[in-house]
CSV table of C-alpha atoms and ligand atoms in Angstrom, one decimal:
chain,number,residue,atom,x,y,z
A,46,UNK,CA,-25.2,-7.5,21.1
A,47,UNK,CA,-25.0,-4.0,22.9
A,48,UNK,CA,-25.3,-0.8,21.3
A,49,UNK,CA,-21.5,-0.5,21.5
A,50,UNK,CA,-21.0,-3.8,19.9
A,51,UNK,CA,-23.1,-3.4,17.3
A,52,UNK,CA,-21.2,0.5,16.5
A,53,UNK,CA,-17.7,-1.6,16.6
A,54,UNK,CA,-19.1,-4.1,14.6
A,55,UNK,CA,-20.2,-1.1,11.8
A,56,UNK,CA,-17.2,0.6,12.0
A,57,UNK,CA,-14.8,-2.5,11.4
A,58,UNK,CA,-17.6,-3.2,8.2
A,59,UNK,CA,-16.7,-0.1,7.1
A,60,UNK,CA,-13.1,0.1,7.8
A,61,UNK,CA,-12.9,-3.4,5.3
A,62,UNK,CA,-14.6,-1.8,2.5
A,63,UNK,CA,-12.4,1.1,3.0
A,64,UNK,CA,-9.3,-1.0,2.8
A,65,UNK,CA,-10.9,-2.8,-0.6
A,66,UNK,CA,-11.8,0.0,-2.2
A,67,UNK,CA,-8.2,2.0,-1.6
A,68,UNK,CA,-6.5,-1.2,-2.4
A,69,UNK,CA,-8.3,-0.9,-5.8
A,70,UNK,CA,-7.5,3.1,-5.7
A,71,UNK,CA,-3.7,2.2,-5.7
A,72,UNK,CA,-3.6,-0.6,-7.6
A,73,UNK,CA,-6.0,1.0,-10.6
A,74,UNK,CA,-3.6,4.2,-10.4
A,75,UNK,CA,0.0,2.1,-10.6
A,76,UNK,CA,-1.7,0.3,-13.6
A,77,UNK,CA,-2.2,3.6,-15.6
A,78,UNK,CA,1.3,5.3,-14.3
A,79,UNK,CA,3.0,1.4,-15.4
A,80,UNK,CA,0.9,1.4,-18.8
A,81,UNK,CA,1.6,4.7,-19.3
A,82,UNK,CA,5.5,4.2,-18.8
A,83,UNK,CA,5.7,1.5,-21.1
A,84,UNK,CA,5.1,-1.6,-18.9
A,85,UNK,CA,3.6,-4.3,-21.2
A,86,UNK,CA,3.9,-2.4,-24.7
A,87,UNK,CA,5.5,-3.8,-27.8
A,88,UNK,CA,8.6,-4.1,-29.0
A,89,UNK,CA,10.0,-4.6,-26.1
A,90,UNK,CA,12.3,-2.0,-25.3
A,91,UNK,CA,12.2,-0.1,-27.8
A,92,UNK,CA,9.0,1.4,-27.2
A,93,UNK,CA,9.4,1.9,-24.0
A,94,UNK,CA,12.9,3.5,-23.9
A,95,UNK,CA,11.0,6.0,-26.6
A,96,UNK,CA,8.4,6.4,-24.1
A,97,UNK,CA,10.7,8.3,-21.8
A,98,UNK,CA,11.1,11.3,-24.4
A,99,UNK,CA,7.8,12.1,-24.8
A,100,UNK,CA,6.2,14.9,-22.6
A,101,UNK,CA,3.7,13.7,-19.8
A,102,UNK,CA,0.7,15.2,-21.7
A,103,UNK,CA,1.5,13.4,-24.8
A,104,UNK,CA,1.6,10.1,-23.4
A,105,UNK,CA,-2.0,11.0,-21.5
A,106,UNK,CA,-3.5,11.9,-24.5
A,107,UNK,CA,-2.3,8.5,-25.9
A,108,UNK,CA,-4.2,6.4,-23.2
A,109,UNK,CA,-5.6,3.6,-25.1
A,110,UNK,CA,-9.0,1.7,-23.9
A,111,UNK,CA,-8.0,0.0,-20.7
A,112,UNK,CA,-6.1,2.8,-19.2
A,113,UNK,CA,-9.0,5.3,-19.9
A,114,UNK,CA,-11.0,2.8,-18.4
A,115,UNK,CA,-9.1,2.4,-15.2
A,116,UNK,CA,-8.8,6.4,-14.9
A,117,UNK,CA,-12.7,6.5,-15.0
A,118,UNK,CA,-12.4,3.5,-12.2
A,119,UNK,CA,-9.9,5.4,-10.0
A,120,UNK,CA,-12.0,8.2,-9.9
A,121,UNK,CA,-14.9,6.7,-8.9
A,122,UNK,CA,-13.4,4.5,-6.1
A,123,UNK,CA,-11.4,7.4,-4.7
A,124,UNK,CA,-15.1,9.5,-4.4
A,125,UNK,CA,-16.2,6.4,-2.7
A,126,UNK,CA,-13.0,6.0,-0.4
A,127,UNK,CA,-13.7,9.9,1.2
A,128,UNK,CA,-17.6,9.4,1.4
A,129,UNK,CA,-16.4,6.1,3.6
A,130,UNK,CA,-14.4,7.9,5.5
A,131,UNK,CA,-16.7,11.0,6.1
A,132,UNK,CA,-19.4,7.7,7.0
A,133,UNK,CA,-16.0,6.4,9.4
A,134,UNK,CA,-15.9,9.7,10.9
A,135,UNK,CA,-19.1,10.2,12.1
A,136,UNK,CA,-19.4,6.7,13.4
A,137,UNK,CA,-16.0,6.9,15.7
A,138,UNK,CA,-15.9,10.8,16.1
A,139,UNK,CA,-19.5,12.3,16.1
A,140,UNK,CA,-21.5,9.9,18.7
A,141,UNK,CA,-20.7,9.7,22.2
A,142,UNK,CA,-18.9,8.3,23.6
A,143,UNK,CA,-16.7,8.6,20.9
A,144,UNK,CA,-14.2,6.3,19.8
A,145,UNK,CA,-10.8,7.5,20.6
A,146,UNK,CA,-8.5,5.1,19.1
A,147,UNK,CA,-10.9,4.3,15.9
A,148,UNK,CA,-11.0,8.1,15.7
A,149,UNK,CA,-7.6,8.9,15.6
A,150,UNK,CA,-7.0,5.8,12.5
A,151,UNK,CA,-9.8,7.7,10.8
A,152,UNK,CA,-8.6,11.4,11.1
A,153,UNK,CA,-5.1,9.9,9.6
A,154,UNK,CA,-7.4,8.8,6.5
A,155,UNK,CA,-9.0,12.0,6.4
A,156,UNK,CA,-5.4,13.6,6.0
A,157,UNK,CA,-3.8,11.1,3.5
A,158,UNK,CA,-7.4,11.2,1.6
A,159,UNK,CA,-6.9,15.1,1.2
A,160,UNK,CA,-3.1,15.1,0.6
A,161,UNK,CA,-3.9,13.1,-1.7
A,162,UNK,CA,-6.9,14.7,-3.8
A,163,UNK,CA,-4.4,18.2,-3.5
A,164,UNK,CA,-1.6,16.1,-5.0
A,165,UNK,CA,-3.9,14.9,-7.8
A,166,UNK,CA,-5.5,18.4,-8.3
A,167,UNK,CA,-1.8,19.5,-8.5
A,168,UNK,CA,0.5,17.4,-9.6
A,169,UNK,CA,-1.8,16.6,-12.5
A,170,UNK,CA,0.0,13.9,-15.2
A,171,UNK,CA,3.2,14.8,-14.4
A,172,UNK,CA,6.0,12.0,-13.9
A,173,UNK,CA,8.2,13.6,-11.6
A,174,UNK,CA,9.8,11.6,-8.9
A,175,UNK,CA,7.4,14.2,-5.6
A,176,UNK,CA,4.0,13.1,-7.5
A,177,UNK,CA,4.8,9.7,-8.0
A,178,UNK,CA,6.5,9.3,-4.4
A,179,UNK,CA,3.7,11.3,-2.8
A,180,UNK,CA,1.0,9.0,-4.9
A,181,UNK,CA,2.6,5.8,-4.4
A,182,UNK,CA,3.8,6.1,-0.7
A,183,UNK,CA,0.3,8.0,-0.2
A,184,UNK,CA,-2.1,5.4,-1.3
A,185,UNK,CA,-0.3,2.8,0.1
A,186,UNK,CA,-0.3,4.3,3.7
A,187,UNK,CA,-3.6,5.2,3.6
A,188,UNK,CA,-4.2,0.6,2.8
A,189,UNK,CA,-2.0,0.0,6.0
A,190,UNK,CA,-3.6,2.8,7.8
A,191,UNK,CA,-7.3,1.3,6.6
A,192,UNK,CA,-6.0,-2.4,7.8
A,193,UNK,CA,-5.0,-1.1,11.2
A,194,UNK,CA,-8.5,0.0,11.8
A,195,UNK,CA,-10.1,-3.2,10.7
A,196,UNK,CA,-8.2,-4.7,13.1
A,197,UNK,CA,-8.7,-1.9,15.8
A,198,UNK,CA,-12.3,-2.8,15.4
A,199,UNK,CA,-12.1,-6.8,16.1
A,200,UNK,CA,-13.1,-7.3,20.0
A,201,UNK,CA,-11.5,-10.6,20.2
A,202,UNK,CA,-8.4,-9.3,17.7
A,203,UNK,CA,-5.8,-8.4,20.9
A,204,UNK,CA,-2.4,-10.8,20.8
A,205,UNK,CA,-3.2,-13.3,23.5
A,206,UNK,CA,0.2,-14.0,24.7
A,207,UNK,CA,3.5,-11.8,26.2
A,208,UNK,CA,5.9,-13.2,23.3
A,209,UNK,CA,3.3,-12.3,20.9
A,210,UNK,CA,3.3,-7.9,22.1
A,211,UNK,CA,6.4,-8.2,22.7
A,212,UNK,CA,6.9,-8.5,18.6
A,213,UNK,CA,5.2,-5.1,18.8
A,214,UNK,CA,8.6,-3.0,17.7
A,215,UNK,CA,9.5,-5.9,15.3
A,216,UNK,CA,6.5,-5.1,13.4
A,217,UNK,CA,6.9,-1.3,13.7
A,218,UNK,CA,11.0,-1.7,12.4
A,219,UNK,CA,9.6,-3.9,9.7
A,220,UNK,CA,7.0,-1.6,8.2
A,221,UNK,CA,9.7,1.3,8.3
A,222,UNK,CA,11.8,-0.9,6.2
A,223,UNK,CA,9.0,-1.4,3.7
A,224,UNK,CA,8.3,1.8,3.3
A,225,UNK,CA,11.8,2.4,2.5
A,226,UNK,CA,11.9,-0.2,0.0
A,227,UNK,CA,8.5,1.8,-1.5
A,228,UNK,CA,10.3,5.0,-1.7
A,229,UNK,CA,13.5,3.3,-3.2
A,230,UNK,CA,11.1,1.4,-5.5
A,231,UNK,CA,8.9,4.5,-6.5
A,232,UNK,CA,12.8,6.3,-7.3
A,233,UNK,CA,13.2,3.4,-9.6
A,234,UNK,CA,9.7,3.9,-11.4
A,235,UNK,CA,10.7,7.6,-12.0
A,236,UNK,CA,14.2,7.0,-13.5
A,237,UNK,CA,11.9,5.0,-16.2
A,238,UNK,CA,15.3,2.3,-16.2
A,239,UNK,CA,13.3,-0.6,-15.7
A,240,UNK,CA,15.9,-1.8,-19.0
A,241,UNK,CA,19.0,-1.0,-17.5
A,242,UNK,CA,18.7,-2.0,-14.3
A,243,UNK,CA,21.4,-3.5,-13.2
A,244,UNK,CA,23.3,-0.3,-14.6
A,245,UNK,CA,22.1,1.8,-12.4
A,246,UNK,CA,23.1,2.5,-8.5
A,247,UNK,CA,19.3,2.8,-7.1
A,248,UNK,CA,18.5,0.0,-8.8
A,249,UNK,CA,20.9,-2.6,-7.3
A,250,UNK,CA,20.5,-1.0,-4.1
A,251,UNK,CA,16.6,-1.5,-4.3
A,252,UNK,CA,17.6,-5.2,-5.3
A,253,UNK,CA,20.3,-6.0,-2.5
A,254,UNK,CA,17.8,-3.8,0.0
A,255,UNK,CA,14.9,-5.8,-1.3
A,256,UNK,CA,16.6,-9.6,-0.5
A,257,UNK,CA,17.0,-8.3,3.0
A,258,UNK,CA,13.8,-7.0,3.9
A,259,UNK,CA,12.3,-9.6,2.0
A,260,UNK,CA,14.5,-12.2,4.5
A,261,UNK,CA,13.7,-10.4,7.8
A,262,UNK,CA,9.9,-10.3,7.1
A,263,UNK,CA,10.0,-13.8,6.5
A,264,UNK,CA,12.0,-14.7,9.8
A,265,UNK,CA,9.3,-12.0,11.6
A,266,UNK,CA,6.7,-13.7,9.9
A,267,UNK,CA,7.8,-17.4,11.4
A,268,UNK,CA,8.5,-16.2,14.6
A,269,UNK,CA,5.2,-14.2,14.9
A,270,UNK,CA,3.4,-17.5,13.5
A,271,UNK,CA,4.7,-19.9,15.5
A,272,UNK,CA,3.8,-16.7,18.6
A,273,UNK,CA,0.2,-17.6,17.8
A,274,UNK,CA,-0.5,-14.7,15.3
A,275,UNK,CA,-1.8,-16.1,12.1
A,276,UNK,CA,-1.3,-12.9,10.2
A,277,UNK,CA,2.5,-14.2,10.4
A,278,UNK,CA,2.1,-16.6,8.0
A,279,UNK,CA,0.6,-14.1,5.8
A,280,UNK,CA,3.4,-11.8,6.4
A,281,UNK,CA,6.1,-14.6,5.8
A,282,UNK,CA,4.1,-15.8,2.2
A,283,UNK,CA,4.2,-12.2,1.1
A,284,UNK,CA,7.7,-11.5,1.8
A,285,UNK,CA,8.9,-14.3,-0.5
A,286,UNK,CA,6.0,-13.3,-3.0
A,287,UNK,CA,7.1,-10.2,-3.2
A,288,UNK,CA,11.1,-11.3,-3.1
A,289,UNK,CA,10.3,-13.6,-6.4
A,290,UNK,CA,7.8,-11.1,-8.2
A,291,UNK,CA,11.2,-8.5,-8.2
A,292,UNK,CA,13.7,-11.1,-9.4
A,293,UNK,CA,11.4,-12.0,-12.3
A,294,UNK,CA,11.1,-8.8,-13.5
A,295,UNK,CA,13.8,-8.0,-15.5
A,296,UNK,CA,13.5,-11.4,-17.2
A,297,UNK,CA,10.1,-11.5,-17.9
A,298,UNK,CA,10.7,-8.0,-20.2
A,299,UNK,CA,8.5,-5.2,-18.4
A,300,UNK,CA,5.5,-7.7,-18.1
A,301,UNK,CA,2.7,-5.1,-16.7
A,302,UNK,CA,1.8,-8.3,-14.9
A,303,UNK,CA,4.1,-8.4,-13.2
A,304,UNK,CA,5.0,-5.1,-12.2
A,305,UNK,CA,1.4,-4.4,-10.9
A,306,UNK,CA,1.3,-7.8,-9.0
A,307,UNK,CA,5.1,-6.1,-7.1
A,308,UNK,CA,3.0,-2.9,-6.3
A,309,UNK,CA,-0.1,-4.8,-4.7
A,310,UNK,CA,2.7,-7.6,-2.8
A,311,UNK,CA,4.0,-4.1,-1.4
A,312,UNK,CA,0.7,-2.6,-0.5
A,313,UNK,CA,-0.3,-6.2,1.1
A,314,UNK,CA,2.8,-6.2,3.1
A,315,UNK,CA,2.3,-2.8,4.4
A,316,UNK,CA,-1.6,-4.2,5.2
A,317,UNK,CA,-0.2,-7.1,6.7
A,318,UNK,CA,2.4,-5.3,9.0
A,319,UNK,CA,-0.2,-2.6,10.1
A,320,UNK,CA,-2.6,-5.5,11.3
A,321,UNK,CA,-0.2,-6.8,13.1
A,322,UNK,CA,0.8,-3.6,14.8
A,323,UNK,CA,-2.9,-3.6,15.6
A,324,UNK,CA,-3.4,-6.6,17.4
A,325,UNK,CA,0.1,-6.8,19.1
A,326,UNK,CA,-0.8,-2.9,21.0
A,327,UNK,CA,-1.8,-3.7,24.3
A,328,UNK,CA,-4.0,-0.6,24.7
A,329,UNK,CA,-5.5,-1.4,21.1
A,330,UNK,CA,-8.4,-3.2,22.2
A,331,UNK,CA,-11.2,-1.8,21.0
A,332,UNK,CA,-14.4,-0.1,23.1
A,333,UNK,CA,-13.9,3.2,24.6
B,681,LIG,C1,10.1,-6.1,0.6
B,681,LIG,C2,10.6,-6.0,-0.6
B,681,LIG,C3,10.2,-5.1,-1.7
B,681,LIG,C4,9.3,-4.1,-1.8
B,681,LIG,C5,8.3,-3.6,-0.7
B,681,LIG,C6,9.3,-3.5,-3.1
B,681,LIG,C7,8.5,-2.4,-3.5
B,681,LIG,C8,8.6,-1.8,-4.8
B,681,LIG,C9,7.7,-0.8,-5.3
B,681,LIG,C10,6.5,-0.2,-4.5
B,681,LIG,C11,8.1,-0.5,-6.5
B,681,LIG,C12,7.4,0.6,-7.4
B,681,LIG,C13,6.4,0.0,-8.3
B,681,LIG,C14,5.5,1.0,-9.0
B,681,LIG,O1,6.0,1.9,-9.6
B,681,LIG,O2,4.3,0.8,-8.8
B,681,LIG,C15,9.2,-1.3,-6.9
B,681,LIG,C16,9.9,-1.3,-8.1
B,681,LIG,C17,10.8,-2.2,-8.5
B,681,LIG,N1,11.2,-3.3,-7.7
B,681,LIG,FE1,10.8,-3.7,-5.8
B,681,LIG,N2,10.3,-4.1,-3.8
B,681,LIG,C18,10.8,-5.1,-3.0
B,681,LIG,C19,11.8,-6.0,-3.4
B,681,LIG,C20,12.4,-6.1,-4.7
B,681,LIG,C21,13.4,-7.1,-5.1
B,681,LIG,C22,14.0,-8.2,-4.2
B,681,LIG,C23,13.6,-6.9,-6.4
B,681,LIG,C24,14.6,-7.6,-7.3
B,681,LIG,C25,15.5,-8.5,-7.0
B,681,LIG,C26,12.8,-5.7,-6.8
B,681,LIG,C27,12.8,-5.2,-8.1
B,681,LIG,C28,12.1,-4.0,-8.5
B,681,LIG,C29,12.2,-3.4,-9.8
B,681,LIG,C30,13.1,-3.9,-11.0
B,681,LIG,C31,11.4,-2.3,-9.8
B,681,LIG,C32,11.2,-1.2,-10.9
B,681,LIG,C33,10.0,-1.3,-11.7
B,681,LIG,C34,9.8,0.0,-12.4
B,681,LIG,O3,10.7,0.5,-13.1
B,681,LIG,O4,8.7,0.5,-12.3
B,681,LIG,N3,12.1,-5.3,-5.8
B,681,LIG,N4,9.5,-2.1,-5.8
């Protein structure tokens, strides 16, 4: 293995604990802003709807075990996340030659890592709809971002055929349509209507929105299967994961379960669709 190899092969390493340990970051902070909102408490939804009256600070200082727990957790894995990526910067950045296209995936950490540590700093416990947007759509970035440079690290990772890259803008229209359905799905979270659903407007647009991003990532996902890119399948499975964890929501009663399974489905997709963007980039190949 040459010297550059053997950097590549660091800075991929890396890049995948990165992507674990954010994906833990996210997931660990929508369980305590879910728990918090009522998701999983009892009587069902009573306590909840009450939930929605009371100030943010009083429902922080009524965290029970688990949710202090997590917060302790979050904390932790975010400090980890930025010493990774200080580690990620040096690697791609620092040394020469330096790794342009690694580099650039890791400065865009470095920015969402620090948007997001201000946000925190800032926005504090507060529920309003600009903290938990800029949390949720955030984090989740910053896991597609992190799974674009795993991929961006792979020597072998590059599409090998023309229908294959030529998904390339597929992938790019289909990851702007999940964001979308974050934001819209974040809105939701903020309303605190989980309830009432189907009684609100955002809501059964999120719904009808979510059946047909959740059908075009499936039909992407065959198409890019059958084009030779495994991931595909991944993305196809996940879109009707995601597509069935919704629809079960409002019958299974504001299971937390549930509703934390819909935010990691989303942050998977997001993965998912960045990794393919990856390998699908002719000029992604990695080495400088
Ligand atoms: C690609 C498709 C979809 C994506 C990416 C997506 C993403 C999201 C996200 C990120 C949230 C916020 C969760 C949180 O606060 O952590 C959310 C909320 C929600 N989604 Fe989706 N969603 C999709 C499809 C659907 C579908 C098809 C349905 C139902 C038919 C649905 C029902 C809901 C409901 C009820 C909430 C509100 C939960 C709350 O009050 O916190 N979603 N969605």
């Amino acid at each position: 293995m040459t010297g550059m190899q053997a950097r590549l092969s660091l800075v991929r390493r890396l890049a995948i604990a990165c992507a674990v340990l954010v994906l833990a970051v996210t997931s660990l902070s929508a369980f305590v802003r879910l728990s918090r909102a009522g998701f999983g408490c009892e009587p069902w939804p009573q306590c909840y709807v009450q939930r929605a009256t009371l100030p943010s600070e009083a429902l922080a200082a009524s965290d029970g075990q688990a949710v202090l727990a997590a917060r302790w957790a979050h904390r932790v894995a975010a400090t980890a996340t930025l010493l990774l990526v200080i580690a990620l910067l040096m690697k791609t950045l620092a040394l020469q030659p330096p790794l342009q296209r690694q580099g650039r995936l890791v400065l865009a950490l470095l920015a969402v890592s620090l948007f997001l540590a201000v946000l925190g700093r800032m926005g504090g416990d507060s529920r309003g709809p600009v903290v938990i947007l800029g949390n949720l759509v955030g984090g989740l970035v910053m896991f597609a971002v992190a799974c674009r440079l795993v991929l961006a690290s792979k020597r072998d990772a590059a599409a090998k055929t023309v229908l294959a890259r030529r998904l390339h803008p597929w992938f790019l229209a289909g990851l702007a349509l999940v964001l979308l359905q974050v934001v819209l799905g974040g809105l939701l979270h903020a309303q605190h209507v989980a309830n009432q659903c189907d009684l609100w407007a955002p809501c059964s647009a999120h719904h009808a929105a979510g059946w047909l991003v959740s059908a075009a990532l499936l039909s992407l996902g065959l198409v890019a299967w059958r084009a030779g890119l495994a991931l595909g399948g991944v993305l196809g499975a996940l879109a009707v994961l995601q597509a069935a964890l919704g629809i079960a929501q409002p019958a299974a009663a504001g299971s937390l379960v549930l509703a934390l399974a819909h935010n990691v489905a989303a942050a998977l997709l997001l993965g998912t669709l960045a990794g393919l963007l990856a390998v699908t980039r002719s000029d992604e190949a990695p080495g400088p």
